[in-house]
Short mmCIF file of C-alpha atoms in Angstrom, two decimals:
data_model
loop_
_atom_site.label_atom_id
_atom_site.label_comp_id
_atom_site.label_asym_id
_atom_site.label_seq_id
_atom_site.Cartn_x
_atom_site.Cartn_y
_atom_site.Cartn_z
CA UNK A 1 7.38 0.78 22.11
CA UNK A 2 5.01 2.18 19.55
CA UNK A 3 3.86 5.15 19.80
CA UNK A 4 -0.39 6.05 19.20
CA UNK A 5 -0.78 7.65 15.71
CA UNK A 6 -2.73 10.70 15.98
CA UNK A 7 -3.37 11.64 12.69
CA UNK A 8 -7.08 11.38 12.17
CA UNK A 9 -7.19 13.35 15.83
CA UNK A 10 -9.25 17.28 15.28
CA UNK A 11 -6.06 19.65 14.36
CA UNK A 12 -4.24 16.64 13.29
CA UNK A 13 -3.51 15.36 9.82
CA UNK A 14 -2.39 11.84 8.52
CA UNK A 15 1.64 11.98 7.02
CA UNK A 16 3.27 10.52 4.34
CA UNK A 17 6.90 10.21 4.36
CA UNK A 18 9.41 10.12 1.97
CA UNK A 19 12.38 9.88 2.14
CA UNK A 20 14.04 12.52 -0.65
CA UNK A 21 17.77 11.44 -2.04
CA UNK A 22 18.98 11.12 -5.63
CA UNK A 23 18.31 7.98 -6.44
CA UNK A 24 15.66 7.09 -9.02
CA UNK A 25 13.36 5.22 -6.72
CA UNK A 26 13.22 8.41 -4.58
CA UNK A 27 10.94 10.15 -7.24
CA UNK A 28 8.45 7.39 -7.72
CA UNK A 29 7.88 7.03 -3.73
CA UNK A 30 7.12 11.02 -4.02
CA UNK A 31 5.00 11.13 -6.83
CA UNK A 32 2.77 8.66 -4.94
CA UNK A 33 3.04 10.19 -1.70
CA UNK A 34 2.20 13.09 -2.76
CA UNK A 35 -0.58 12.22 -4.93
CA UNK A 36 -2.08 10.06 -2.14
CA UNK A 37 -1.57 13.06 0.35
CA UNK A 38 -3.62 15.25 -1.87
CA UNK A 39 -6.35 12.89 -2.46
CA UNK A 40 -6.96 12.03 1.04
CA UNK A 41 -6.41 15.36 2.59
CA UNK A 42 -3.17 14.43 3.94
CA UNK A 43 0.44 16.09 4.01
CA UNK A 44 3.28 15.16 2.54
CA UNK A 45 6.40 15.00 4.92
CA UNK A 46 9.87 15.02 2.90
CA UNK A 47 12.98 13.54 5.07
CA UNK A 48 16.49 14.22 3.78
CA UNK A 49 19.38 12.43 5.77
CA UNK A 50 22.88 13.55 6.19
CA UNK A 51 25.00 10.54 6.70
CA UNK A 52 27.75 11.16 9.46
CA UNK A 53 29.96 9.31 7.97
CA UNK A 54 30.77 12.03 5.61
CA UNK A 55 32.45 14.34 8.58
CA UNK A 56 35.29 11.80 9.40
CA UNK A 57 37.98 14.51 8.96
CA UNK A 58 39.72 17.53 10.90
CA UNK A 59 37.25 19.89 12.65
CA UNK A 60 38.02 22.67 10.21
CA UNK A 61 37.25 20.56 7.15
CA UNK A 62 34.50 18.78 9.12
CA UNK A 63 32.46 22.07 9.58
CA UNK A 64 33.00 23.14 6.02
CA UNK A 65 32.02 19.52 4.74
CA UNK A 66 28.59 19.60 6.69
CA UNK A 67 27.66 22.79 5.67
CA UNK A 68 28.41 21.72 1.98
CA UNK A 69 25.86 18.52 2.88
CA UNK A 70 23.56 21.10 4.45
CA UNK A 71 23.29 23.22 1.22
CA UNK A 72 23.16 20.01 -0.95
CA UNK A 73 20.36 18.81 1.42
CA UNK A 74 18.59 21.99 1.16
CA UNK A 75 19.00 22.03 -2.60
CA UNK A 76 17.79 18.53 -2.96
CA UNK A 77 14.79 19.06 -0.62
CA UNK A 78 14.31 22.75 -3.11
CA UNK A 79 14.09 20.29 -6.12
CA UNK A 80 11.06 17.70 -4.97
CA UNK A 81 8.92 20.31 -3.27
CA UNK A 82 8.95 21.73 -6.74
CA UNK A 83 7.88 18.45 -7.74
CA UNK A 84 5.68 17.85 -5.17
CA UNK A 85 4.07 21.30 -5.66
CA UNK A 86 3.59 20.50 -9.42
CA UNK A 87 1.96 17.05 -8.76
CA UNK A 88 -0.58 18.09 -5.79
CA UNK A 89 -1.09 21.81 -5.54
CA UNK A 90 -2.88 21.10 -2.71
CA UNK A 91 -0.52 19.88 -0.63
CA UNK A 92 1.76 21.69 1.68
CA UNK A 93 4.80 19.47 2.19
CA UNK A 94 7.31 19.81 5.17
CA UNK A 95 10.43 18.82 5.06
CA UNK A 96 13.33 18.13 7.29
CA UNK A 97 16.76 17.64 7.55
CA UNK A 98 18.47 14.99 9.84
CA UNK A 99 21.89 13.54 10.20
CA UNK A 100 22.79 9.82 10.84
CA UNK A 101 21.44 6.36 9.57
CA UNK A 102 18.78 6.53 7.39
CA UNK A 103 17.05 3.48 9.23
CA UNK A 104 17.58 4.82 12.38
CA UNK A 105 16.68 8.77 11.62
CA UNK A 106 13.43 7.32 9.86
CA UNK A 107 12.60 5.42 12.83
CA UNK A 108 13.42 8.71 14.93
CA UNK A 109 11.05 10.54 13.22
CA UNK A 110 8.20 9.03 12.95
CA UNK A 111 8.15 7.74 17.08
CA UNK A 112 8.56 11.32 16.97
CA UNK A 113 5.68 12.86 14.85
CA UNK A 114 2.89 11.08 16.30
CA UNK A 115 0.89 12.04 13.18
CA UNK A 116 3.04 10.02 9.98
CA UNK A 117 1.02 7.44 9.62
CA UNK A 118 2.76 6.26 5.93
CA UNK A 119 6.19 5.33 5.09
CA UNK A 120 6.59 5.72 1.38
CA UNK A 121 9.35 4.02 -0.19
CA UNK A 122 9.73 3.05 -3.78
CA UNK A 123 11.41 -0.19 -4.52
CA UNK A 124 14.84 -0.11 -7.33
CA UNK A 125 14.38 -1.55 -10.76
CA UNK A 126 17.83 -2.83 -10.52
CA UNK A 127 19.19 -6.45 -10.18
CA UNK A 128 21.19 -5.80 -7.20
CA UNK A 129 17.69 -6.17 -4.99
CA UNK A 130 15.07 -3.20 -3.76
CA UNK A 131 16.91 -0.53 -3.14
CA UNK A 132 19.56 0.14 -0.38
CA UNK A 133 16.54 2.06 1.45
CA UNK A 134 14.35 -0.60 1.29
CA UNK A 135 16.94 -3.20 2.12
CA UNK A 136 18.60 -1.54 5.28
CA UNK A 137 14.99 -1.06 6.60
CA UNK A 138 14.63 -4.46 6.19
CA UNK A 139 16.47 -5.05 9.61
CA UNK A 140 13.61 -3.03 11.06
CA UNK A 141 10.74 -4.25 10.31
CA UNK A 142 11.30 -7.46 13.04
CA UNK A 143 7.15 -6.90 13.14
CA UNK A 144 7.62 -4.17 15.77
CA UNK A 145 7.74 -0.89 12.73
CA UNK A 146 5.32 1.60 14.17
CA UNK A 147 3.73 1.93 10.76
CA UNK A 148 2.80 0.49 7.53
CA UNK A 149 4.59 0.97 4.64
CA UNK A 150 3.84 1.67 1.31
CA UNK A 151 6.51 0.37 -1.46
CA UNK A 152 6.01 1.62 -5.12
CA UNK A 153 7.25 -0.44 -8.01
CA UNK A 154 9.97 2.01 -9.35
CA UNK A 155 9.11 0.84 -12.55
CA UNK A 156 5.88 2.63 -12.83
CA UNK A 157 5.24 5.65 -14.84
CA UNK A 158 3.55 9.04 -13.45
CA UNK A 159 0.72 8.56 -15.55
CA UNK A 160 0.31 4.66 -13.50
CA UNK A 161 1.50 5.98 -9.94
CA UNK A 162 -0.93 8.83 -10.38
CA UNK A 163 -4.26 6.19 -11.53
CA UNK A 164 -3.17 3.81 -8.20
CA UNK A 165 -2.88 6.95 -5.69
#
């Protein structure tokens, strides 16, 4: 079931999401998002996922090992609202932290936050195909995703993601 967007609601405001990881393609899809946030009054929502399949170990080890991911997150997240902040002033980004599948924590949030209204996504300038973002959301998108989605060449400059935004 999709759920109403209620972004352009009074004390509501449209959301584009990124989704922030160290890939390459994760910087275009900001620079865009946040660019397009700050031009059309929007906010820029920054996901960072934890994959669980990183705690498959001892519960000792498994604690230390997702608070190791939590700091990395947290550092990661540190790094593009820098970026974010130095693109579109503006803007006040929000970020947050989940753990599991990509797909299914981006699907997760946004039935959740009623007002992202964007998916950002930048596609990889590598032969192997998209991106593995782009290609495990491909599953997803059966028609029945609950938004659009925006995907940025990741071959673009800033200078020619800003002029598009």
């Amino acid at each position: 079931m999709v759920t109403l967007r209620t972004s352009f609601e009074t004390g509501h405001s449209r959301k584009f999401l990124v989704i922030v990881d160290e890939t390459p393609e994760c910087d275009r899809a900001l620079v865009y998002a946040a660019k397009r946030a700050e031009r059309t009054g929007g906010t820029l929502t920054m996901l960072y996922v934890i994959k669980p399949e990183e705690f498959q170990h001892w519960l000792g080890v498994e604690d230390i090992m997702r608070a190791e991911a939590m700091a990395e997150a947290e550092a990661t997240l540190a790094r593009s609202l820098d970026r974010a902040r130095a693109l579109a002033p503006r803007v006040k980004p929000e970020t947050v932290v989940r753990e599991g599948s990509p797909a299914d924590e981006i699907v997760a949030l946004i039935s959740e936050d009623a007002d992202i209204a964007i998916l950002v996504l930048a596609a990889g300038t590598e032969k192997e195909g998209p991106g593995p973002l782009v290609s495990s959301l491909a599953g997803k998108l059966s028609g029945s995703f609950p938004i659009p989605i925006t995907i940025v060449p990741g071959n673009l400059s800033d200078q020619d993601i800003v002029a598009l935004a």
